[in-house]
Short mmCIF file of C-alpha atoms and ligand atoms in Angstrom, two decimals:
data_model
loop_
_atom_site.label_atom_id
_atom_site.label_comp_id
_atom_site.label_asym_id
_atom_site.label_seq_id
_atom_site.Cartn_x
_atom_site.Cartn_y
_atom_site.Cartn_z
CA MET L 361 -39.93 -76.33 -52.25
CA ILE L 362 -43.52 -77.19 -51.57
CA ILE L 363 -45.54 -74.75 -49.66
CA THR L 364 -46.92 -76.40 -46.56
CA ASP L 365 -48.25 -73.39 -44.53
CA VAL L 366 -49.64 -69.88 -44.81
CA SER L 367 -50.02 -68.11 -41.46
CA VAL L 368 -50.41 -64.41 -40.04
CA LYS L 369 -48.75 -62.88 -37.12
CA THR L 370 -50.58 -59.77 -35.81
CA PHE L 371 -48.58 -57.44 -33.46
CA LEU L 372 -48.73 -53.87 -32.04
CA THR L 373 -46.33 -51.35 -33.33
CA THR L 374 -45.98 -47.61 -32.25
CA THR L 375 -46.38 -44.85 -34.78
CA ARG L 376 -47.07 -41.10 -34.92
CA ARG L 377 -48.82 -41.45 -38.32
CA HIS L 378 -52.59 -40.79 -38.21
CA ALA L 379 -54.91 -41.15 -41.20
CA ASP L 380 -57.53 -38.40 -41.85
CA SER L 381 -61.16 -38.85 -43.04
CA ALA L 382 -59.85 -39.27 -46.71
CA GLY L 383 -57.20 -41.69 -45.67
CA HIS L 384 -54.19 -39.18 -45.92
CA ALA L 385 -51.39 -39.41 -43.39
CA HIS L 386 -50.60 -36.65 -40.91
CA PRO L 387 -48.44 -36.52 -37.72
CA GLY L 388 -50.05 -36.87 -34.40
CA PRO L 389 -49.43 -38.30 -30.94
CA GLU L 390 -47.69 -41.63 -30.57
CA HIS L 391 -50.14 -44.37 -30.42
CA LYS L 392 -50.20 -48.19 -31.22
CA VAL L 393 -51.70 -49.82 -34.24
CA LYS L 394 -51.97 -53.45 -35.36
CA GLN L 395 -49.64 -54.60 -38.09
CA ALA L 396 -49.71 -58.12 -39.64
CA MET L 397 -46.76 -60.25 -40.92
CA LEU L 398 -47.73 -62.82 -43.58
CA VAL L 399 -45.58 -65.98 -43.24
CA ILE L 400 -45.37 -68.49 -46.14
CA ARG L 401 -43.47 -71.55 -45.11
CA THR L 402 -42.15 -74.56 -47.26
CA GLU L 403 -41.63 -78.26 -46.29
CA ASP L 404 -37.86 -77.72 -45.70
CA GLY L 405 -38.54 -74.93 -43.20
CA HIS L 406 -37.81 -71.89 -45.32
CA GLU L 407 -40.19 -68.78 -44.62
CA GLY L 408 -40.98 -65.66 -46.70
CA TYR L 409 -42.56 -62.61 -45.11
CA SER L 410 -44.56 -59.57 -46.06
CA PHE L 411 -46.24 -56.91 -44.04
CA ALA L 412 -49.84 -55.55 -44.47
CA ALA L 413 -52.74 -54.16 -42.66
CA PRO L 414 -54.47 -57.07 -40.60
CA GLU L 415 -57.67 -56.72 -42.76
CA ILE L 416 -55.75 -57.45 -45.86
CA VAL L 417 -54.66 -60.85 -44.68
CA ARG L 418 -57.67 -61.56 -42.49
CA PRO L 419 -58.49 -65.32 -41.70
CA HIS L 420 -61.40 -65.18 -44.29
CA VAL L 421 -59.16 -64.26 -47.14
CA ILE L 422 -56.28 -66.52 -46.00
CA ASP L 423 -58.46 -69.54 -45.62
CA LYS L 424 -61.00 -69.10 -48.45
CA PHE L 425 -58.40 -68.11 -51.14
CA VAL L 426 -54.71 -67.91 -50.35
CA LYS L 427 -54.29 -71.27 -48.66
CA LYS L 428 -56.35 -73.08 -51.32
CA VAL L 429 -54.07 -71.58 -54.02
CA LEU L 430 -50.71 -71.94 -52.43
CA ILE L 431 -50.63 -75.05 -50.04
CA GLY L 432 -49.04 -77.97 -51.85
CA GLN L 433 -47.54 -75.78 -54.57
CA ASP L 434 -44.01 -75.19 -55.50
CA HIS L 435 -43.24 -71.90 -54.13
CA ARG L 436 -41.04 -70.93 -57.12
CA ASP L 437 -44.16 -70.99 -59.39
CA ARG L 438 -44.84 -67.40 -58.55
CA GLU L 439 -46.31 -66.43 -62.01
CA ARG L 440 -48.86 -69.27 -61.91
CA LEU L 441 -49.75 -68.71 -58.16
CA TRP L 442 -50.16 -65.11 -58.93
CA GLN L 443 -52.40 -65.78 -62.05
CA ASP L 444 -54.46 -68.26 -60.14
CA LEU L 445 -55.14 -65.71 -57.32
CA ALA L 446 -55.80 -62.98 -59.87
CA HIS L 447 -58.39 -65.13 -61.73
CA TRP L 448 -60.19 -65.74 -58.53
CA GLN L 449 -60.71 -62.22 -57.74
CA ARG L 450 -63.61 -61.84 -60.18
CA GLY L 451 -65.62 -64.57 -58.34
CA SER L 452 -64.53 -63.49 -54.84
CA ALA L 453 -67.40 -61.03 -54.15
CA ALA L 454 -64.79 -58.20 -53.99
CA GLN L 455 -63.05 -60.05 -50.95
CA LEU L 456 -59.83 -60.95 -52.74
CA THR L 457 -58.18 -57.62 -53.44
CA ASP L 458 -55.10 -56.35 -55.17
CA ARG L 459 -53.71 -55.55 -51.71
CA THR L 460 -53.93 -59.21 -50.71
CA LEU L 461 -52.34 -60.35 -53.99
CA ALA L 462 -49.54 -58.04 -53.17
CA ALA L 463 -48.93 -59.26 -49.72
CA VAL L 464 -48.81 -62.93 -51.01
CA ASP L 465 -46.55 -62.12 -54.04
CA VAL L 466 -44.26 -60.12 -52.00
CA ALA L 467 -43.90 -62.90 -49.43
CA LEU L 468 -43.19 -65.42 -52.25
CA TRP L 469 -40.45 -63.14 -53.69
CA ASP L 470 -39.03 -62.87 -50.12
CA LEU L 471 -39.29 -66.73 -49.70
CA ALA L 472 -37.31 -67.25 -52.92
CA GLY L 473 -34.63 -64.74 -51.87
CA ARG L 474 -34.23 -66.12 -48.32
CA THR L 475 -34.16 -69.69 -49.66
CA LEU L 476 -31.36 -68.76 -52.16
CA ASN L 477 -29.71 -66.40 -49.78
CA GLN L 478 -30.02 -63.74 -52.46
CA PRO L 479 -31.51 -60.10 -52.61
CA VAL L 480 -34.65 -60.18 -54.80
CA HIS L 481 -33.45 -57.40 -57.16
CA LYS L 482 -30.58 -59.61 -57.98
CA LEU L 483 -32.97 -62.64 -58.69
CA ILE L 484 -35.14 -60.26 -60.90
CA GLY L 485 -31.98 -59.06 -62.63
CA ALA L 486 -30.78 -55.92 -60.97
CA TYR L 487 -30.06 -52.58 -62.94
CA ARG L 488 -28.54 -50.70 -59.98
CA ASP L 489 -27.67 -50.89 -56.41
CA LYS L 490 -28.54 -47.18 -55.53
CA VAL L 491 -31.04 -44.80 -56.87
CA ARG L 492 -31.89 -41.16 -56.28
CA ALA L 493 -34.90 -40.53 -53.96
CA TYR L 494 -37.39 -37.72 -54.06
CA GLY L 495 -38.78 -36.54 -50.77
CA SER L 496 -42.50 -37.20 -50.86
CA ILE L 497 -44.07 -34.58 -48.53
CA MET L 498 -47.27 -35.42 -46.66
CA CYS L 499 -50.46 -33.71 -47.68
CA GLY L 500 -50.86 -30.21 -46.26
CA ASP L 501 -52.53 -29.51 -42.93
CA GLU L 502 -53.68 -26.80 -40.56
CA ILE L 503 -51.06 -27.53 -37.96
CA GLU L 504 -49.18 -24.54 -36.51
CA GLY L 505 -45.48 -24.78 -38.03
CA GLY L 506 -46.49 -27.90 -39.79
CA LEU L 507 -47.65 -27.70 -43.53
CA ALA L 508 -50.25 -25.03 -43.07
CA THR L 509 -48.85 -22.45 -45.40
CA PRO L 510 -46.77 -21.94 -48.59
CA GLU L 511 -43.91 -20.70 -46.27
CA ASP L 512 -44.12 -23.89 -44.25
CA TYR L 513 -43.53 -25.81 -47.55
CA GLY L 514 -40.63 -23.73 -48.44
CA ARG L 515 -38.94 -23.97 -45.02
CA PHE L 516 -39.50 -27.86 -44.99
CA ALA L 517 -38.11 -28.05 -48.66
CA GLN L 518 -34.89 -26.27 -47.62
CA LYS L 519 -34.45 -28.88 -44.87
CA LEU L 520 -35.02 -31.79 -47.27
CA VAL L 521 -32.43 -30.33 -49.74
CA ALA L 522 -29.98 -29.91 -46.69
CA ARG L 523 -30.73 -33.71 -45.80
CA GLY L 524 -29.62 -34.49 -49.48
CA TYR L 525 -32.76 -34.83 -51.58
CA LYS L 526 -32.26 -33.77 -55.14
CA GLY L 527 -36.07 -34.11 -55.72
CA ILE L 528 -39.24 -33.09 -53.79
CA LYS L 529 -42.90 -33.85 -54.37
CA LEU L 530 -45.68 -31.92 -52.71
CA HIS L 531 -48.89 -33.40 -51.74
CA THR L 532 -50.85 -30.17 -51.22
CA TRP L 533 -53.86 -29.37 -49.25
CA MET L 534 -56.81 -31.68 -49.56
CA PRO L 535 -60.07 -31.94 -47.64
CA PRO L 536 -60.61 -32.49 -44.71
CA VAL L 537 -58.46 -29.38 -44.61
CA SER L 538 -61.32 -26.72 -44.09
CA TRP L 539 -60.73 -24.45 -47.07
CA ALA L 540 -59.21 -27.10 -49.51
CA PRO L 541 -59.02 -27.75 -52.50
CA ASP L 542 -57.59 -24.69 -53.78
CA VAL L 543 -55.51 -24.42 -56.99
CA LYS L 544 -54.12 -20.95 -56.31
CA MET L 545 -52.92 -22.03 -52.93
CA ASP L 546 -51.47 -25.07 -54.48
CA LEU L 547 -49.42 -22.85 -56.84
CA LYS L 548 -48.43 -20.62 -53.92
CA ALA L 549 -46.99 -23.73 -52.18
CA CYS L 550 -45.17 -24.84 -55.27
CA ALA L 551 -43.77 -21.28 -55.91
CA ALA L 552 -42.58 -21.07 -52.40
CA VAL L 553 -40.71 -24.35 -52.65
CA ARG L 554 -39.19 -23.33 -56.08
CA GLU L 555 -38.10 -20.13 -54.47
CA ALA L 556 -36.67 -21.84 -51.51
CA VAL L 557 -34.70 -24.54 -53.26
CA GLY L 558 -33.59 -22.87 -56.44
CA PRO L 559 -33.73 -24.16 -60.12
CA ASP L 560 -31.74 -27.34 -59.82
CA ILE L 561 -33.92 -29.40 -57.46
CA HIS L 562 -36.43 -31.59 -59.34
CA LEU L 563 -40.08 -30.84 -58.19
CA MET L 564 -43.29 -32.56 -58.65
CA ILE L 565 -46.88 -32.27 -57.48
CA ASP L 566 -49.62 -34.81 -56.34
CA ALA L 567 -52.74 -32.73 -55.98
CA PHE L 568 -56.15 -33.40 -54.51
CA HIS L 569 -57.01 -36.22 -56.99
CA TRP L 570 -60.54 -34.76 -57.78
CA TYR L 571 -59.90 -31.53 -59.58
CA SER L 572 -61.84 -30.77 -62.84
CA ARG L 573 -60.28 -30.66 -66.11
CA VAL L 574 -60.16 -26.83 -66.00
CA ASP L 575 -58.70 -26.66 -62.64
CA SER L 576 -55.98 -29.25 -63.51
CA LEU L 577 -55.15 -27.19 -66.67
CA GLU L 578 -54.81 -24.07 -64.48
CA LEU L 579 -52.60 -26.02 -62.17
CA GLY L 580 -50.48 -27.65 -64.84
CA ARG L 581 -49.89 -24.20 -66.69
CA GLY L 582 -48.78 -22.66 -63.40
CA LEU L 583 -46.37 -25.58 -62.88
CA GLU L 584 -44.95 -25.27 -66.34
CA LYS L 585 -43.86 -21.70 -65.23
CA LEU L 586 -42.17 -23.18 -62.09
CA GLY L 587 -40.20 -25.78 -64.06
CA PHE L 588 -41.84 -28.79 -62.31
CA ASP L 589 -41.15 -32.37 -63.65
CA TRP L 590 -44.66 -33.75 -63.60
CA ILE L 591 -48.31 -33.37 -62.32
CA GLU L 592 -49.73 -36.34 -60.75
CA GLU L 593 -53.29 -37.58 -59.83
CA SER L 594 -54.88 -34.06 -60.10
CA MET L 595 -58.16 -35.75 -61.35
CA ASP L 596 -60.11 -38.78 -60.77
CA GLU L 597 -58.16 -41.59 -62.33
CA GLN L 598 -61.35 -43.36 -63.31
CA SER L 599 -61.66 -40.93 -66.16
CA MET L 600 -58.73 -41.83 -68.45
CA SER L 601 -60.28 -39.48 -71.06
CA SER L 602 -59.76 -36.53 -68.68
CA TYR L 603 -56.13 -37.41 -68.56
CA LYS L 604 -55.94 -37.76 -72.39
CA TRP L 605 -57.42 -34.34 -72.64
CA LEU L 606 -55.13 -32.88 -69.98
CA SER L 607 -51.94 -34.44 -71.58
CA SER L 608 -52.82 -32.95 -74.82
CA ASN L 609 -53.26 -29.61 -73.48
CA LEU L 610 -50.17 -29.46 -71.19
CA ASP L 611 -46.41 -29.42 -71.79
CA ILE L 612 -45.55 -30.52 -68.28
CA PRO L 613 -45.49 -34.36 -68.27
CA VAL L 614 -48.59 -36.01 -66.75
CA LEU L 615 -47.99 -38.97 -64.71
CA GLY L 616 -50.25 -41.88 -63.81
CA PRO L 617 -52.25 -43.81 -62.84
CA GLU L 618 -51.62 -44.46 -59.41
CA SER L 619 -54.80 -45.45 -57.69
CA ALA L 620 -56.70 -46.73 -60.72
CA SER L 621 -57.54 -50.54 -60.54
CA GLY L 622 -56.87 -52.97 -63.37
CA LYS L 623 -53.22 -53.73 -62.68
CA HIS L 624 -50.91 -53.83 -65.69
CA TRP L 625 -53.73 -54.49 -68.02
CA HIS L 626 -55.45 -51.21 -67.37
CA ARG L 627 -52.08 -49.36 -67.39
CA ALA L 628 -51.57 -50.65 -70.89
CA GLU L 629 -54.83 -48.94 -71.94
CA TRP L 630 -53.55 -45.72 -70.54
CA VAL L 631 -50.42 -45.95 -72.54
CA ALA L 632 -52.36 -46.91 -75.74
CA SER L 633 -54.68 -44.01 -75.38
CA GLY L 634 -51.83 -41.51 -74.89
CA ALA L 635 -53.53 -40.54 -71.44
CA VAL L 636 -50.01 -40.02 -69.72
CA ASP L 637 -46.42 -39.21 -70.49
CA ILE L 638 -45.01 -41.12 -67.65
CA LEU L 639 -46.58 -44.31 -66.41
CA ARG L 640 -46.93 -45.29 -62.73
CA THR L 641 -47.05 -48.51 -60.95
CA GLY L 642 -46.74 -49.56 -57.36
CA VAL L 643 -46.54 -53.02 -55.66
CA ASN L 644 -49.67 -52.38 -53.52
CA ASP L 645 -51.57 -50.70 -56.47
CA VAL L 646 -51.13 -53.47 -59.02
CA GLY L 647 -51.13 -56.68 -56.90
CA GLY L 648 -47.39 -57.29 -56.23
CA ILE L 649 -43.84 -57.13 -57.51
CA THR L 650 -44.78 -59.52 -60.27
CA PRO L 651 -47.35 -57.23 -61.91
CA ALA L 652 -45.40 -54.03 -61.06
CA LEU L 653 -42.52 -55.56 -63.24
CA LYS L 654 -44.94 -56.22 -65.96
CA THR L 655 -46.07 -52.59 -65.92
CA MET L 656 -42.46 -51.32 -65.85
CA ARG L 657 -41.54 -53.58 -68.93
CA LEU L 658 -44.78 -52.38 -70.72
CA ALA L 659 -43.69 -48.78 -70.30
CA GLU L 660 -40.20 -49.47 -71.51
CA ALA L 661 -41.48 -51.08 -74.69
CA PHE L 662 -43.29 -47.73 -75.30
CA GLY L 663 -40.24 -45.67 -74.61
CA MET L 664 -41.77 -44.41 -71.35
CA ASP L 665 -40.46 -44.00 -67.84
CA CYS L 666 -42.58 -45.70 -65.12
CA GLU L 667 -42.32 -44.23 -61.63
CA VAL L 668 -43.07 -46.49 -58.87
CA HIS L 669 -45.57 -45.46 -56.02
CA GLY L 670 -44.61 -45.73 -52.43
CA ASN L 671 -41.70 -46.43 -50.25
CA GLY L 672 -40.52 -49.70 -48.67
CA SER L 673 -38.42 -52.77 -49.61
CA MET L 674 -41.00 -54.15 -52.09
CA ASN L 675 -41.13 -51.10 -54.09
CA LEU L 676 -37.41 -50.59 -54.05
CA MET L 677 -36.99 -54.05 -55.59
CA VAL L 678 -38.86 -52.88 -58.50
CA VAL L 679 -36.97 -49.52 -58.85
CA ALA L 680 -33.68 -51.35 -58.47
CA SER L 681 -34.43 -53.78 -61.29
CA ALA L 682 -35.66 -51.35 -63.99
CA LYS L 683 -33.79 -48.83 -66.20
CA ASN L 684 -36.92 -46.78 -67.05
CA CYS L 685 -37.60 -45.08 -63.68
CA ARG L 686 -35.62 -42.16 -62.32
CA TRP L 687 -36.66 -41.95 -58.68
CA TYR L 688 -37.55 -43.83 -55.44
CA GLU L 689 -40.44 -42.26 -53.64
CA ARG L 690 -39.10 -41.75 -50.02
CA GLY L 691 -41.87 -40.75 -47.55
CA LEU L 692 -44.19 -39.70 -46.52
CA LEU L 693 -42.28 -36.83 -45.00
CA HIS L 694 -43.37 -34.05 -42.43
CA PRO L 695 -41.50 -31.46 -40.40
CA PHE L 696 -42.86 -33.14 -37.19
CA LEU L 697 -41.76 -36.56 -38.12
CA GLU L 698 -38.24 -38.17 -38.24
CA TYR L 699 -38.49 -40.73 -41.21
CA ASP L 700 -35.00 -41.94 -40.62
CA GLU L 701 -36.06 -43.43 -37.28
CA GLY L 702 -37.73 -46.17 -39.08
CA PHE L 703 -40.12 -48.89 -37.52
CA ASP L 704 -39.83 -50.61 -34.06
CA TYR L 705 -40.47 -53.94 -35.85
CA LEU L 706 -37.52 -53.53 -38.26
CA THR L 707 -33.78 -53.37 -37.05
CA ALA L 708 -32.69 -51.25 -39.98
CA LEU L 709 -34.20 -48.89 -42.51
CA SER L 710 -35.16 -50.60 -45.73
CA ASP L 711 -34.16 -47.42 -47.72
CA PRO L 712 -31.11 -45.76 -46.11
CA MET L 713 -30.26 -42.46 -47.98
CA ASP L 714 -26.80 -40.88 -48.11
CA GLU L 715 -26.12 -37.16 -47.92
CA ASP L 716 -26.17 -36.95 -51.75
CA GLY L 717 -29.75 -38.21 -51.91
CA TYR L 718 -29.18 -41.84 -52.98
CA VAL L 719 -30.87 -44.71 -51.52
CA HIS L 720 -28.71 -47.72 -51.28
CA VAL L 721 -30.52 -51.09 -51.88
CA PRO L 722 -29.77 -53.45 -48.96
CA ASP L 723 -28.12 -56.64 -49.89
CA ARG L 724 -29.91 -58.71 -47.36
CA PRO L 725 -31.68 -61.82 -48.48
CA GLY L 726 -35.19 -61.66 -49.83
CA ILE L 727 -36.81 -58.30 -50.24
CA GLY L 728 -34.39 -56.87 -47.73
CA GLU L 729 -36.53 -56.14 -44.69
CA ALA L 730 -34.50 -56.36 -41.53
CA ILE L 731 -37.12 -57.94 -39.41
CA ASN L 732 -37.09 -57.94 -35.59
CA PHE L 733 -38.67 -61.26 -35.05
CA GLU L 734 -38.28 -60.99 -31.19
CA PHE L 735 -39.97 -57.63 -31.22
CA ILE L 736 -42.92 -59.20 -33.22
CA GLU L 737 -43.23 -62.22 -30.90
CA ASN L 738 -43.09 -60.00 -27.81
CA ASN L 739 -45.82 -57.67 -29.23
CA ARG L 740 -48.10 -60.23 -30.69
CA VAL L 741 -51.90 -59.90 -30.39
CA ALA L 742 -52.91 -62.72 -32.61
O1 LLH Q 1379 -53.33 -39.70 -51.21
C1 LLH Q 1379 -52.47 -39.92 -50.41
O2 LLH Q 1379 -52.44 -40.03 -49.28
C2 LLH Q 1379 -51.03 -39.74 -50.91
O3 LLH Q 1379 -51.14 -39.26 -52.26
C3 LLH Q 1379 -50.26 -41.17 -50.94
O4 LLH Q 1379 -51.06 -42.08 -51.59
C4 LLH Q 1379 -49.04 -41.00 -51.47
O5 LLH Q 1379 -48.31 -42.24 -51.26
C5 LLH Q 1379 -48.88 -40.80 -52.99
O6 LLH Q 1379 -49.94 -40.60 -53.70
N1 LLH Q 1379 -47.68 -40.98 -53.56
O7 LLH Q 1379 -47.61 -40.61 -54.78
MG1 MG Q 1380 -49.38 -40.20 -55.78
#
């Protein structure tokens, strides 16, 4: 059970996802990008894996922090190992980030599952083996026939309903789109989607992230007339007071925080302050499955739902082991991309969805990634 090695395999994978100057994903030509697989190995030859951008698990971080905490330790001591890494963040000169903690924690959970030949959600204590997915649409764009107009959103929403989705979340237009942000255009897109899918499909919005309180209020009041389930990250989440103000002025549930730092500790403050109606967590956002579960249980103790940010096996493990969340975020989706094609370095989808809109949690050992080890070896660059 003793960890004897921590290593990283960097390889090339092909994608059509491109990030804009604000980091939002959009479709584009096929291109190759570097991806990293973190490998944690024990004395008896068992290995656990997680995937991250190469810079998240770069040699400096692995050698200066991760190896020093993990090597020689019992891999089952995830809580202590996570706490030790989290405590080192303060003195790391901002080099040890929550993303790195997440990569390590996920690989440790994967190692536990693979060692015991059990899926992680069963180790945590599963609540379900399938969960409804909402289709999380990419941020709007200026691509002809893409997501350039409210009508584009409406047409795409109809296709998502035909695929089986019972919930749809719009990321509306944001800079660098030339004319964004624009609350009235956001509301036109939301109205077009509601018109296209009818009253029974659950709708949510995730908008701009830097609207003012007044703009967010106008947006929220418009969404109330359209019967949306929640409004998400319309303002800068560094201002918890703004969300407390917005929540007190809207009937539509306010959900968050997604991108705010501070892990489960800061999310406890959002709950205590009444800043949101629905809490949010995400494995990458709070530093792993371990703190994501802490956030989920925190929300439950306050009678709140907690919705999990992001797709992928790691987030699905959290969703599958909690009663107080209603959805799995499946995406990001775009008319020009085929999400169900998956990734070339995995031999199966981590989140297969049936025609009724349910994602079935894989019962593969670990976090459930079907890793194509041969592809990774054949495409290694480091
Ligand atoms: O900002 C973005 O690119 C998207 O909002 C992205 O983070 C998406 O995953 C999200 O926020 N989901 O809720
Ligand atoms: Mg979001």
